[in-house]
Amino acid sequence: MGQAVYRGNVTAGGVSGVHYITADLADVSVQSIPGSVYASSYSGINGTFFSGSTLVGIAAKQGGVQVRDSGASNNYGLYSRSTLVSYNYGGSTCGVALLNAIKDFHYGLSSINWAIGGIGLYLSDTFSGTEAQQRQAYIDKCVAVEHAQSVNSFENSAKINRTAIGFNYSTKKVTMLYLKSGSAWDCRKVLKALGCDNGILLDSGTSSQMKANTTKVNTKTNSVYSMVAVQPSSWA
């Protein structure tokens, strides 16, 4: 176990209202929770999409086992969506895979430590034109590839609470992001500025929650049913 770092209400990538946790990959997991992040015993952020109390995104633990009903597929297997997967292949690492279901992961279920589904941020992609044109090209890609139009406030780039997660290959650090007010494109800008090589947007809006040790970024009490948890040895 390593030391996790929390920084609150900072500016990154030209975006203000940024809260983030950076932690060792080995200290991160995906958990099922019955209520809010704040009511749980874990630090971390809210997880994948849900309807009622049923997950509609991948949320899996060791061996690709779903942490809760319907957590083995993205939107009941109807859409391929970007999924951040921690896995072992010549050592522990973390990558984004476009999956309908966790069983489709190309290195096999036995390699998986955990996985969480969302919408891709395509951090390694290059979009051309003005920033507005780049943002629209990114949105168009997510709609075409991942059916992102079914995610609330995605196409219109509404400035709402956002949650996202990314990974740096060289440091093997996971970055968990809570953005007070922004779009998916803003999350992309922030995670790139924080050094992430890949990343995904998680459930956002009313679901966006982050707890860093004893710090809570907002006062929401609604249930989110899955979360990306961090259990470090200490905080800085």
CSV table of C-alpha atoms in Angstrom, one decimal:
chain,number,residue,atom,x,y,z
A,1,MET,CA,0.0,0.0,0.0
A,2,GLY,CA,1.2,3.5,-0.9
A,3,GLN,CA,0.4,7.1,-0.2
A,4,ALA,CA,-2.6,8.7,-1.9
A,5,VAL,CA,-2.6,12.4,-2.8
A,6,TYR,CA,-5.7,14.6,-2.7
A,7,ARG,CA,-5.9,18.1,-4.2
A,8,GLY,CA,-9.0,20.1,-4.0
A,9,ASN,CA,-10.5,23.1,-5.9
A,10,VAL,CA,-7.5,23.6,-8.1
A,11,THR,CA,-7.1,24.5,-11.8
A,12,ALA,CA,-5.7,22.0,-14.4
A,13,GLY,CA,-5.8,22.2,-18.2
A,14,GLY,CA,-7.4,25.6,-18.0
A,15,VAL,CA,-10.3,24.2,-16.1
A,16,SER,CA,-11.2,25.3,-12.5
A,17,GLY,CA,-13.0,23.6,-9.8
A,18,VAL,CA,-10.9,20.4,-10.1
A,19,HIS,CA,-10.7,17.9,-7.3
A,20,TYR,CA,-8.5,14.8,-7.8
A,21,ILE,CA,-7.0,11.8,-6.0
A,22,THR,CA,-3.9,10.1,-7.3
A,23,ALA,CA,-3.1,6.6,-5.9
A,24,ASP,CA,-1.1,3.5,-6.7
A,25,LEU,CA,-2.8,1.1,-9.0
A,26,ALA,CA,-2.4,-1.7,-6.4
A,27,ASP,CA,-4.5,0.3,-3.9
A,28,VAL,CA,-7.5,0.7,-6.2
A,29,SER,CA,-10.6,-1.6,-6.5
A,30,VAL,CA,-14.2,-1.6,-7.7
A,31,GLN,CA,-16.8,-2.1,-5.0
A,32,SER,CA,-20.6,-2.5,-4.8
A,33,ILE,CA,-22.1,-0.1,-2.3
A,34,PRO,CA,-25.8,0.1,-1.2
A,35,GLY,CA,-25.8,3.9,-0.8
A,36,SER,CA,-23.6,6.9,-1.4
A,37,VAL,CA,-19.8,7.1,-1.6
A,38,TYR,CA,-20.0,9.1,1.7
A,39,ALA,CA,-22.0,6.4,3.5
A,40,SER,CA,-19.5,3.7,2.5
A,41,SER,CA,-16.4,2.8,4.4
A,42,TYR,CA,-14.2,3.6,1.4
A,43,SER,CA,-12.5,6.7,-0.1
A,44,GLY,CA,-12.9,7.1,-3.8
A,45,ILE,CA,-15.4,8.1,-6.4
A,46,ASN,CA,-18.8,7.0,-7.8
A,47,GLY,CA,-18.7,4.3,-10.5
A,48,THR,CA,-20.6,3.3,-13.5
A,49,PHE,CA,-24.1,4.1,-14.8
A,50,PHE,CA,-27.2,2.7,-13.2
A,51,SER,CA,-31.0,2.6,-13.5
A,52,GLY,CA,-33.0,2.3,-10.3
A,53,SER,CA,-30.6,0.1,-8.3
A,54,THR,CA,-29.5,-1.9,-11.4
A,55,LEU,CA,-26.1,-1.3,-13.0
A,56,VAL,CA,-26.1,-0.5,-16.7
A,57,GLY,CA,-22.3,-0.4,-17.0
A,58,ILE,CA,-19.5,-2.8,-16.2
A,59,ALA,CA,-18.4,-2.9,-12.6
A,60,ALA,CA,-16.2,-6.0,-11.9
A,61,LYS,CA,-13.7,-7.2,-9.4
A,62,GLN,CA,-11.0,-9.9,-9.5
A,63,GLY,CA,-11.5,-12.4,-12.3
A,64,GLY,CA,-14.0,-10.1,-14.0
A,65,VAL,CA,-16.7,-11.1,-11.6
A,66,GLN,CA,-19.5,-8.5,-11.5
A,67,VAL,CA,-19.8,-6.7,-8.1
A,68,ARG,CA,-23.6,-6.3,-8.5
A,69,ASP,CA,-26.3,-7.6,-10.8
A,70,SER,CA,-25.8,-6.5,-14.5
A,71,GLY,CA,-22.3,-5.3,-13.7
A,72,ALA,CA,-20.8,-7.7,-16.3
A,73,SER,CA,-21.9,-5.7,-19.4
A,74,ASN,CA,-22.3,-2.2,-20.7
A,75,ASN,CA,-26.0,-1.2,-21.0
A,76,TYR,CA,-27.1,-4.9,-20.9
A,77,GLY,CA,-24.6,-5.7,-23.6
A,78,LEU,CA,-26.3,-3.5,-26.2
A,79,TYR,CA,-23.5,-1.0,-26.7
A,80,SER,CA,-19.7,-1.2,-26.8
A,81,ARG,CA,-18.4,1.3,-24.3
A,82,SER,CA,-15.0,2.3,-23.0
A,83,THR,CA,-14.0,0.3,-19.9
A,84,LEU,CA,-11.0,1.0,-17.7
A,85,VAL,CA,-9.5,-2.4,-16.9
A,86,SER,CA,-6.8,-3.2,-14.3
A,87,TYR,CA,-5.2,-6.4,-15.4
A,88,ASN,CA,-2.0,-8.5,-15.2
A,89,TYR,CA,0.0,-9.1,-18.4
A,90,GLY,CA,3.7,-9.2,-17.7
A,91,GLY,CA,3.0,-7.1,-14.6
A,92,SER,CA,0.0,-5.0,-13.4
A,93,THR,CA,-1.2,-2.3,-15.7
A,94,CYS,CA,-4.4,-0.5,-16.7
A,95,GLY,CA,-5.9,0.1,-20.1
A,96,VAL,CA,-9.1,1.2,-21.8
A,97,ALA,CA,-11.0,-1.5,-23.8
A,98,LEU,CA,-14.1,-1.0,-25.9
A,99,LEU,CA,-16.4,-3.8,-24.5
A,100,ASN,CA,-20.0,-5.0,-24.7
A,101,ALA,CA,-19.3,-7.3,-21.9
A,102,ILE,CA,-16.4,-8.1,-19.5
A,103,LYS,CA,-16.2,-11.6,-20.9
A,104,ASP,CA,-14.9,-10.1,-24.2
A,105,PHE,CA,-11.7,-8.7,-22.6
A,106,HIS,CA,-8.9,-9.7,-24.9
A,107,TYR,CA,-6.5,-11.0,-22.2
A,108,GLY,CA,-9.2,-13.1,-20.6
A,109,LEU,CA,-11.1,-12.9,-17.3
A,110,SER,CA,-8.4,-14.5,-15.2
A,111,SER,CA,-6.1,-11.5,-15.9
A,112,ILE,CA,-8.5,-8.9,-14.5
A,113,ASN,CA,-8.1,-7.2,-11.2
A,114,TRP,CA,-11.0,-4.8,-11.6
A,115,ALA,CA,-12.9,-3.0,-14.3
A,116,ILE,CA,-15.3,0.0,-14.6
A,117,GLY,CA,-17.4,1.1,-17.5
A,118,GLY,CA,-18.1,4.6,-18.8
A,119,ILE,CA,-17.6,6.7,-22.0
A,120,GLY,CA,-14.1,7.0,-23.5
A,121,LEU,CA,-12.1,10.3,-23.2
A,122,TYR,CA,-9.7,9.2,-26.0
A,123,LEU,CA,-6.7,10.9,-24.5
A,124,SER,CA,-4.3,9.7,-27.2
A,125,ASP,CA,-6.5,10.9,-30.1
A,126,THR,CA,-5.8,14.1,-32.0
A,127,PHE,CA,-8.8,16.2,-33.0
A,128,SER,CA,-8.2,19.1,-35.5
A,129,GLY,CA,-9.5,22.6,-35.9
A,130,THR,CA,-10.5,25.2,-33.3
A,131,GLU,CA,-11.2,24.0,-29.8
A,132,ALA,CA,-15.0,24.1,-30.5
A,133,GLN,CA,-14.4,21.9,-33.6
A,134,GLN,CA,-12.2,19.5,-31.6
A,135,ARG,CA,-14.8,19.2,-28.9
A,136,GLN,CA,-17.5,18.5,-31.4
A,137,ALA,CA,-15.3,15.9,-33.2
A,138,TYR,CA,-14.8,14.2,-29.9
A,139,ILE,CA,-18.5,14.2,-29.1
A,140,ASP,CA,-19.3,12.9,-32.6
A,141,LYS,CA,-16.8,10.0,-32.1
A,142,CYS,CA,-18.4,9.0,-28.8
A,143,VAL,CA,-21.9,9.1,-30.2
A,144,ALA,CA,-20.8,7.0,-33.3
A,145,VAL,CA,-18.8,4.5,-31.4
A,146,GLU,CA,-20.3,4.3,-27.9
A,147,HIS,CA,-23.9,5.6,-28.3
A,148,ALA,CA,-23.0,8.4,-25.9
A,149,GLN,CA,-26.2,10.3,-26.8
A,150,SER,CA,-28.0,8.1,-24.3
A,151,VAL,CA,-25.9,9.6,-21.5
A,152,ASN,CA,-27.5,12.7,-19.9
A,153,SER,CA,-25.9,16.0,-20.7
A,154,PHE,CA,-23.2,14.5,-22.9
A,155,GLU,CA,-24.0,15.8,-26.4
A,156,ASN,CA,-24.8,19.4,-25.3
A,157,SER,CA,-21.6,19.7,-23.2
A,158,ALA,CA,-23.6,21.0,-20.2
A,159,LYS,CA,-21.6,22.3,-17.3
A,160,ILE,CA,-22.5,19.9,-14.5
A,161,ASN,CA,-20.7,17.9,-11.8
A,162,ARG,CA,-18.5,15.3,-13.6
A,163,THR,CA,-16.6,12.3,-12.5
A,164,ALA,CA,-13.8,10.6,-14.5
A,165,ILE,CA,-10.8,8.4,-14.0
A,166,GLY,CA,-7.5,7.9,-15.8
A,167,PHE,CA,-4.2,6.1,-15.6
A,168,ASN,CA,-0.5,6.9,-16.2
A,169,TYR,CA,1.5,4.0,-17.6
A,170,SER,CA,4.9,5.1,-16.4
A,171,THR,CA,4.0,5.9,-12.8
A,172,LYS,CA,1.3,3.3,-12.5
A,173,LYS,CA,-0.9,5.9,-10.8
A,174,VAL,CA,-4.6,6.1,-11.1
A,175,THR,CA,-6.2,9.6,-11.1
A,176,MET,CA,-9.7,10.0,-9.9
A,177,LEU,CA,-11.4,13.2,-10.9
A,178,TYR,CA,-14.3,15.2,-9.6
A,179,LEU,CA,-15.1,18.4,-11.6
A,180,LYS,CA,-17.4,20.9,-9.9
A,181,SER,CA,-18.8,22.2,-13.2
A,182,GLY,CA,-17.8,21.0,-16.6
A,183,SER,CA,-18.3,18.9,-19.7
A,184,ALA,CA,-16.8,15.5,-20.8
A,185,TRP,CA,-14.4,17.6,-22.9
A,186,ASP,CA,-13.3,19.5,-19.8
A,187,CYS,CA,-12.6,16.2,-18.0
A,188,ARG,CA,-10.5,15.1,-21.0
A,189,LYS,CA,-8.5,18.4,-20.8
A,190,VAL,CA,-7.9,17.9,-17.0
A,191,LEU,CA,-6.8,14.3,-17.1
A,192,LYS,CA,-4.4,15.1,-20.0
A,193,ALA,CA,-3.0,18.0,-17.9
A,194,LEU,CA,-2.6,15.7,-14.9
A,195,GLY,CA,-0.5,13.3,-17.0
A,196,CYS,CA,-3.0,10.5,-17.7
A,197,ASP,CA,-2.4,8.3,-20.8
A,198,ASN,CA,-5.9,6.9,-20.9
A,199,GLY,CA,-9.2,7.5,-19.2
A,200,ILE,CA,-13.0,7.4,-19.2
A,201,LEU,CA,-15.9,9.5,-18.1
A,202,LEU,CA,-18.0,7.9,-15.3
A,203,ASP,CA,-21.6,8.5,-14.3
A,204,SER,CA,-21.9,12.2,-13.5
A,205,GLY,CA,-24.4,14.9,-12.6
A,206,THR,CA,-26.3,14.0,-9.5
A,207,SER,CA,-24.2,10.8,-9.1
A,208,SER,CA,-20.8,12.6,-8.9
A,209,GLN,CA,-19.3,12.1,-5.5
A,210,MET,CA,-15.7,11.9,-4.1
A,211,LYS,CA,-14.4,11.2,-0.7
A,212,ALA,CA,-10.7,11.6,0.1
A,213,ASN,CA,-10.0,10.3,3.6
A,214,THR,CA,-12.2,12.6,5.6
A,215,THR,CA,-12.8,15.1,2.9
A,216,LYS,CA,-16.2,15.1,1.0
A,217,VAL,CA,-16.4,17.3,-2.1
A,218,ASN,CA,-20.2,17.8,-1.8
A,219,THR,CA,-23.1,16.9,0.4
A,220,LYS,CA,-25.0,14.4,-1.9
A,221,THR,CA,-26.7,11.5,-0.2
A,222,ASN,CA,-28.1,9.6,-3.2
A,223,SER,CA,-27.2,6.0,-3.8
A,224,VAL,CA,-24.8,5.2,-6.6
A,225,TYR,CA,-24.4,1.4,-6.2
A,226,SER,CA,-20.9,1.1,-7.4
A,227,MET,CA,-17.7,3.0,-6.8
A,228,VAL,CA,-14.0,3.0,-7.5
A,229,ALA,CA,-12.4,2.7,-4.1
A,230,VAL,CA,-8.9,3.6,-2.9
A,231,GLN,CA,-7.3,2.1,0.3
A,232,PRO,CA,-3.8,3.6,0.7
A,233,SER,CA,-1.5,3.4,3.7
A,234,SER,CA,-1.6,7.2,4.2
A,235,TRP,CA,-2.8,10.5,2.6
A,236,ALA,CA,-1.0,13.7,1.5
